[in-house]
Short mmCIF file of C-alpha atoms in Angstrom, two decimals:
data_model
loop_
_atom_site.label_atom_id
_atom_site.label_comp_id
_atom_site.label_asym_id
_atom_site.label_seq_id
_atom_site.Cartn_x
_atom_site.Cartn_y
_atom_site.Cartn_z
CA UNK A 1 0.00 0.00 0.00
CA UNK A 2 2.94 2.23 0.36
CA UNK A 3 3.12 4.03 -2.88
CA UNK A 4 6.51 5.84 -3.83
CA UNK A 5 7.22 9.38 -5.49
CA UNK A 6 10.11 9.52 -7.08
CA UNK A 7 10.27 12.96 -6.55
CA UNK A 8 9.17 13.37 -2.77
CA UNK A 9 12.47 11.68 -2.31
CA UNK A 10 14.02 13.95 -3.92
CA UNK A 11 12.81 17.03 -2.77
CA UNK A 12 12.00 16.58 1.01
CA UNK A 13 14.99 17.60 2.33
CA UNK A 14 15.18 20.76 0.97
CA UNK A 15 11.47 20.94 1.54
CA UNK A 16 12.47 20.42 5.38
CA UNK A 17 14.58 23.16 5.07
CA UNK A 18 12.89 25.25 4.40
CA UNK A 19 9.83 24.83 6.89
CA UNK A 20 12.49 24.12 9.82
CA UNK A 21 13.89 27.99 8.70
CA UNK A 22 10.77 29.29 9.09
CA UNK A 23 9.24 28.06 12.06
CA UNK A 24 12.89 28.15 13.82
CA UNK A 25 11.80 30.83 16.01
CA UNK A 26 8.33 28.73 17.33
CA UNK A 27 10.15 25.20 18.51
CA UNK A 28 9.22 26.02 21.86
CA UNK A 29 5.47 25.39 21.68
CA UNK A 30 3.49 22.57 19.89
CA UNK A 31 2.25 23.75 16.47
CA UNK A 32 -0.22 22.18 14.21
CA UNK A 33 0.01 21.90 10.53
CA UNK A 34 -2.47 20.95 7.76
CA UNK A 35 -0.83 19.08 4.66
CA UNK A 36 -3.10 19.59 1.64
CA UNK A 37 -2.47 16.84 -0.76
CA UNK A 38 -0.28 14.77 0.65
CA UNK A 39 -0.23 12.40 -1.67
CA UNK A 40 2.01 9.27 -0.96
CA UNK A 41 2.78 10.71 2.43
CA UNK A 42 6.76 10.54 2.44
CA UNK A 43 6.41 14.12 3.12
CA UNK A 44 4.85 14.31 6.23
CA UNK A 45 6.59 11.35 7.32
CA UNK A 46 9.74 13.03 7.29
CA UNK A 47 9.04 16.21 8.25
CA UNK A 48 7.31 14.63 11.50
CA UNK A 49 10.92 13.03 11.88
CA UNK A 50 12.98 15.99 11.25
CA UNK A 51 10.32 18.37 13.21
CA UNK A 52 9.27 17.26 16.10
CA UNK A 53 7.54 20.33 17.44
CA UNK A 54 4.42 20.08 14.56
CA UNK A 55 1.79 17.84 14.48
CA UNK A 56 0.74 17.56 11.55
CA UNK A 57 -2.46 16.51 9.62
CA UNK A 58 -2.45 14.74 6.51
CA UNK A 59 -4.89 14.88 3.54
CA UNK A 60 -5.76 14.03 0.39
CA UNK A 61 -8.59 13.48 -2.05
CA UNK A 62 -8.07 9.80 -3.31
CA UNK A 63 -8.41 6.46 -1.38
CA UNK A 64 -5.24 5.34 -3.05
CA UNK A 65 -3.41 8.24 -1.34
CA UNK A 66 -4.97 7.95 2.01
CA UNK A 67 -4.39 4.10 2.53
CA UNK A 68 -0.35 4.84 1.62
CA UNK A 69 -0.18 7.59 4.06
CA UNK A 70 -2.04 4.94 6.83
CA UNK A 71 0.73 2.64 5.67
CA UNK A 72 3.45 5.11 6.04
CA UNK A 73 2.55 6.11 9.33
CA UNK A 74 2.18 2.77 10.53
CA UNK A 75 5.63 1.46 9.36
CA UNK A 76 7.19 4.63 10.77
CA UNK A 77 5.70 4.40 13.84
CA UNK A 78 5.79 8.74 13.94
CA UNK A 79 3.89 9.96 16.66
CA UNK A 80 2.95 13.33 15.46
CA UNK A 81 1.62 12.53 12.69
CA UNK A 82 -2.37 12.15 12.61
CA UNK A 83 -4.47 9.78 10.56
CA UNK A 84 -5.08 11.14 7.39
CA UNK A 85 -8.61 12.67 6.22
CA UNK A 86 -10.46 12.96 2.68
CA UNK A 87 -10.26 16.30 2.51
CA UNK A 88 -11.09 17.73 -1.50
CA UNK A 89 -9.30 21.97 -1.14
CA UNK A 90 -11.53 23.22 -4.11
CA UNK A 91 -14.39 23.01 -1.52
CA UNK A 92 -15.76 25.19 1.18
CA UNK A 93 -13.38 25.25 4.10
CA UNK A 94 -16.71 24.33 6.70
CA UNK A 95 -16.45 20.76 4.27
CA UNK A 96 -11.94 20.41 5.62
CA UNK A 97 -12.27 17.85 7.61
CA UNK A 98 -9.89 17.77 10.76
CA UNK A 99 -9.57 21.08 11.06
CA UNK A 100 -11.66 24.28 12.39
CA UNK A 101 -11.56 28.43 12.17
CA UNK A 102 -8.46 29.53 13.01
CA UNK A 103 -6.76 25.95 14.18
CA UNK A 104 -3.54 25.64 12.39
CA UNK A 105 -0.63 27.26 12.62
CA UNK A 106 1.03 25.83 8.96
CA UNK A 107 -0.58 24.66 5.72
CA UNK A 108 1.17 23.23 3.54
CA UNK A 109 0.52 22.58 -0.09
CA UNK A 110 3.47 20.87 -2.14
CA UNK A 111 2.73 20.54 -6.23
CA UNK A 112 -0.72 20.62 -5.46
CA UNK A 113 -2.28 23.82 -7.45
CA UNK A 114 -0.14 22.41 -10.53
CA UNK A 115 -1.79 19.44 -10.61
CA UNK A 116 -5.10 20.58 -10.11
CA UNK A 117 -7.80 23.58 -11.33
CA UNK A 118 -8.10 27.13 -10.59
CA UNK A 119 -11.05 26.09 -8.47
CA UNK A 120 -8.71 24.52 -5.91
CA UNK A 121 -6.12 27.65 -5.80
CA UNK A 122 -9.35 29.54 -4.91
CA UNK A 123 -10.14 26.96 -2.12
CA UNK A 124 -6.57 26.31 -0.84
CA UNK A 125 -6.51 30.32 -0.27
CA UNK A 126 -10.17 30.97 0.83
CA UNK A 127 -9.64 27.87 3.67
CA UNK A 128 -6.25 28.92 4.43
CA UNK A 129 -7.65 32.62 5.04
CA UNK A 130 -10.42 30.93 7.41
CA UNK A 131 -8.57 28.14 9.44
CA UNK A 132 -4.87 29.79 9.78
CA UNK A 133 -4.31 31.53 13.10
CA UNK A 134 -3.11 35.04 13.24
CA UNK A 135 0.50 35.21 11.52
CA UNK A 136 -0.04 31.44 10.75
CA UNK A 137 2.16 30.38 7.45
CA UNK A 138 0.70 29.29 4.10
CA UNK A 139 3.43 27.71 2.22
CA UNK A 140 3.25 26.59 -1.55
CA UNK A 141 5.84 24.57 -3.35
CA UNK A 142 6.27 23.87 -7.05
CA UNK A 143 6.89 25.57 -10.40
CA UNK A 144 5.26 28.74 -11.47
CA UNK A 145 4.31 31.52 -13.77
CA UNK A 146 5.67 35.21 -13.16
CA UNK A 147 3.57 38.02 -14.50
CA UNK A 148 2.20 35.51 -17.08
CA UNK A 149 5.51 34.36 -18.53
CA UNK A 150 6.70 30.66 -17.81
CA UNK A 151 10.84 29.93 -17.73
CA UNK A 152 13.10 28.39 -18.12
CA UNK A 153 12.15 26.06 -20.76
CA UNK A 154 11.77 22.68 -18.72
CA UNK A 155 9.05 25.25 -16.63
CA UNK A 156 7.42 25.69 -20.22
CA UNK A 157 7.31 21.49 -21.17
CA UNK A 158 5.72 21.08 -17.57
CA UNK A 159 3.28 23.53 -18.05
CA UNK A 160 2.10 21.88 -21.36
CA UNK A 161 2.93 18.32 -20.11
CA UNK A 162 0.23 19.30 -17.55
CA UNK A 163 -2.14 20.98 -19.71
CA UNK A 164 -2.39 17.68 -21.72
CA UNK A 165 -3.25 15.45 -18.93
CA UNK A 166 -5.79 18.38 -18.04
CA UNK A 167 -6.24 21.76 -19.74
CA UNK A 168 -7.59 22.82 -16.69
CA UNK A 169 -4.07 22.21 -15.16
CA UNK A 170 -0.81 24.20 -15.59
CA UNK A 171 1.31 26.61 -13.50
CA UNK A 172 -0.33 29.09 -11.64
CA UNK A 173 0.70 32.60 -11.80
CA UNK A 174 2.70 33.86 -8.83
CA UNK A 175 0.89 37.39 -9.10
CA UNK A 176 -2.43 35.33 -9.52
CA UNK A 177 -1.53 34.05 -6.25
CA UNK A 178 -0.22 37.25 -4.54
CA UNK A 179 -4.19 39.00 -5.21
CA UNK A 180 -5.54 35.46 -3.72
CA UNK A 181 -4.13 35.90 -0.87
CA UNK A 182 -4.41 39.73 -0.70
CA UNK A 183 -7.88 38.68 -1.01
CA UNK A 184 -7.74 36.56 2.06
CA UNK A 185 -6.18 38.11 4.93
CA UNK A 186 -3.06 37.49 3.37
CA UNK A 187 0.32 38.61 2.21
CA UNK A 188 2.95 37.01 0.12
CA UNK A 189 6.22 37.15 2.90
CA UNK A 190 8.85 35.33 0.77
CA UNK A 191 9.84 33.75 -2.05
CA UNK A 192 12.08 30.95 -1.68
CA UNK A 193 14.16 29.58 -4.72
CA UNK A 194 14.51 25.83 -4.53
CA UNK A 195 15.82 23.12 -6.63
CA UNK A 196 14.93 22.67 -10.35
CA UNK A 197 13.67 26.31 -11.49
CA UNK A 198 11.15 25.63 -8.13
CA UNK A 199 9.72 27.90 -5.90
CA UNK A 200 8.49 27.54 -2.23
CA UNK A 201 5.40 30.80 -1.81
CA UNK A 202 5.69 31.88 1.80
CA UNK A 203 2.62 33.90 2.87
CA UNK A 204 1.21 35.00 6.06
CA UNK A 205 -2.13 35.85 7.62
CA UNK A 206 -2.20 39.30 8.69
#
């Protein structure tokens, strides 16, 4: 049941990073985090590891997901980590399960509004504006557009690699992004150059 990115293992470490930089000044309380699409959860398994100070909340939209994330956690044995929930972003954020207004202190949301419609970067921004505390971080990691331009190159063969599996898919626009959360209660912080022409979006709740 375990399923295996590829790319999670790639990327998790720098991933860890970069959430252990920003939350370096909060290790002294408990924190809790909601993962949006967490896919195979090899993620959250190792930032549970790494992190110890965030419990964290796994989610995802597909059974397949959810059972490798149970059998993750189980093999693991992590203790902060908490059973995963169905949980579909485009929606509502009354409809999140296992979480409530202003609960968590951390959302995460790695590759998800890539793979997924505009719809969902609406939902991912309207929930994170509802169930973030005050100055609680949502952080997005993947490959994106600036000002409606798309580089280098292997950025422009993702975008339409994505846009054939769905045209409703593609990279979303970093400015798109910054008026979201504008929109929301929130402001763009940082932005965090990673590995491969990626980006990691900090924003915070005002």
């Amino acid at each position: 049941e375990m399923l295996l990115s590829p790319q999670a293992e790639r990327n998790w470490e720098s991933l860890c990073c970069v959430l252990e930089d920003v939350l370096e000044n909060q290790s002294h309380r408990q924190l809790f985090a909601l993962e949006l699409g967490s896919g195979t959860g090899q993620h959250v398994i190792r930032f549970a590891q790494k992190i110890p100070f965030v419990t964290w909340q796994p989610s995802d939209i597909t059974q397949e997901c959810l059972d490798s994330i149970k059998a993750y956690i189980a093999a693991t044995c992590v203790k902060t980590v908490l059973q995963p929930v169905q949980l579909d972003a485009s929606q509502p954020w009354q409809q999140w399960t296992g979480v409530s207004q202003e609960s968590c202190d951390v959302i995460l949301a790695v590759n998800l509004l890539q793979y997924s419609a505009f719809k969902t970067a609406q939902g991912v921004f309207a929930g994170a504006g509802q169930v973030l505390k005050r100055n609680g971080l949502l952080l997005t990691y993947g490959a994106f557009a600036v000002n409606g331009t798309i580089t280098p190159i292997c950025n422009e063969q993702l975008d339409s690699e994505l846009r054939k599996m769905n045209p409703e898919w593609g990279l979303p626009d970093m400015d798109v992004l910054r008026q979201l959360a504008y929109t929301n209660g929130m402001r763009l912080e940082r932005i965090i150059e990673m590995e491969d022409f990626f980006k990691c979006l900090v924003f915070r709740k005002i």
